[in-house]
Amino acid sequence: MIMAALLVPMGTAAAQVPGERNVISPHRTPVPGERIDPSDRGRAELYRDQLRESQQRRELLDRQGKADILDRRELLDLRDESRRMDRALER
């Protein structure tokens, strides 16, 4: 319950004008509709690789039955963000 109350302000702060950096997660690259600048491509690929590593660790925990509800939610978020980065890097 406390976590939900803390996340509400973050959700409103995360709303942004397209093209601006995410205040909550400045490491995030632009939305999928935008091209990634060549100077940012290396960082975007590194970020995608880190997402995949985190996703693999969460999937292992889930397969072992050690993941709780928050771990599963984070796994879903990691999958979504990883797919978003794959799409952004394909452009």
Short mmCIF file of C-alpha atoms in Angstrom, two decimals:
data_model
loop_
_atom_site.label_atom_id
_atom_site.label_comp_id
_atom_site.label_asym_id
_atom_site.label_seq_id
_atom_site.Cartn_x
_atom_site.Cartn_y
_atom_site.Cartn_z
CA MET A 1 0.00 0.00 0.00
CA ILE A 2 2.81 2.38 0.87
CA MET A 3 4.62 1.52 -2.37
CA ALA A 4 1.50 2.36 -4.37
CA ALA A 5 1.26 5.74 -2.66
CA LEU A 6 4.91 6.44 -3.46
CA LEU A 7 4.54 5.45 -7.10
CA VAL A 8 1.62 7.78 -7.87
CA PRO A 9 3.72 10.97 -7.74
CA MET A 10 6.43 9.24 -9.77
CA GLY A 11 3.93 8.38 -12.48
CA THR A 12 2.87 11.98 -12.86
CA ALA A 13 6.47 13.17 -12.83
CA ALA A 14 7.36 10.59 -15.47
CA ALA A 15 4.89 12.11 -17.94
CA GLN A 16 6.96 14.09 -20.36
CA VAL A 17 6.95 15.92 -23.63
CA PRO A 18 8.27 13.67 -26.43
CA GLY A 19 11.96 14.21 -27.00
CA GLU A 20 12.73 15.27 -23.43
CA ARG A 21 14.76 13.07 -21.11
CA ASN A 22 12.85 11.12 -18.50
CA VAL A 23 13.31 12.84 -15.13
CA ILE A 24 12.75 9.63 -13.16
CA SER A 25 14.97 7.48 -15.38
CA PRO A 26 17.41 9.76 -17.21
CA HIS A 27 19.17 6.70 -18.63
CA ARG A 28 16.11 5.90 -20.76
CA THR A 29 16.40 6.73 -24.41
CA PRO A 30 13.72 8.45 -26.51
CA VAL A 31 10.35 6.87 -27.18
CA PRO A 32 10.25 4.24 -29.96
CA GLY A 33 8.95 6.69 -32.59
CA GLU A 34 12.18 8.66 -32.46
CA ARG A 35 15.54 7.82 -33.91
CA ILE A 36 18.49 7.29 -31.60
CA ASP A 37 21.38 9.62 -32.34
CA PRO A 38 24.56 7.79 -33.34
CA SER A 39 26.29 9.32 -30.32
CA ASP A 40 23.67 7.74 -28.03
CA ARG A 41 23.56 4.35 -29.78
CA GLY A 42 26.35 2.79 -27.71
CA ARG A 43 24.68 3.78 -24.47
CA ALA A 44 21.33 2.51 -25.75
CA GLU A 45 22.87 -0.86 -26.64
CA LEU A 46 24.54 -1.08 -23.22
CA TYR A 47 21.23 -0.23 -21.54
CA ARG A 48 19.45 -2.91 -23.60
CA ASP A 49 22.10 -5.48 -22.63
CA GLN A 50 21.71 -4.57 -18.95
CA LEU A 51 17.95 -4.96 -19.29
CA ARG A 52 18.40 -8.42 -20.77
CA GLU A 53 20.73 -9.48 -17.94
CA SER A 54 18.25 -8.28 -15.32
CA GLN A 55 15.43 -9.98 -17.20
CA GLN A 56 17.33 -13.30 -17.27
CA ARG A 57 17.97 -13.12 -13.51
CA ARG A 58 14.27 -12.42 -12.81
CA GLU A 59 13.20 -15.23 -15.14
CA LEU A 60 15.51 -17.63 -13.31
CA LEU A 61 14.01 -16.61 -9.96
CA ASP A 62 10.54 -17.04 -11.42
CA ARG A 63 11.34 -20.53 -12.80
CA GLN A 64 12.79 -21.54 -9.43
CA GLY A 65 9.61 -20.38 -7.68
CA LYS A 66 11.50 -17.75 -5.69
CA ALA A 67 9.86 -14.70 -7.28
CA ASP A 68 7.21 -12.80 -5.37
CA ILE A 69 4.54 -10.58 -6.91
CA LEU A 70 6.88 -7.57 -7.13
CA ASP A 71 9.56 -9.66 -8.82
CA ARG A 72 7.02 -10.81 -11.41
CA ARG A 73 5.87 -7.23 -11.98
CA GLU A 74 9.46 -6.13 -12.47
CA LEU A 75 9.94 -9.01 -14.90
CA LEU A 76 7.00 -7.81 -16.97
CA ASP A 77 8.37 -4.25 -16.91
CA LEU A 78 11.83 -5.51 -17.96
CA ARG A 79 10.33 -7.46 -20.86
CA ASP A 80 8.39 -4.40 -22.03
CA GLU A 81 11.39 -2.09 -21.77
CA SER A 82 13.65 -4.63 -23.48
CA ARG A 83 11.21 -4.92 -26.40
CA ARG A 84 10.97 -1.11 -26.57
CA MET A 85 14.74 -0.84 -26.79
CA ASP A 86 14.91 -3.55 -29.45
CA ARG A 87 12.41 -1.60 -31.55
CA ALA A 88 14.23 1.69 -30.98
CA LEU A 89 17.58 0.18 -31.96
CA GLU A 90 16.15 -1.36 -35.14
CA ARG A 91 15.46 2.12 -36.56
#
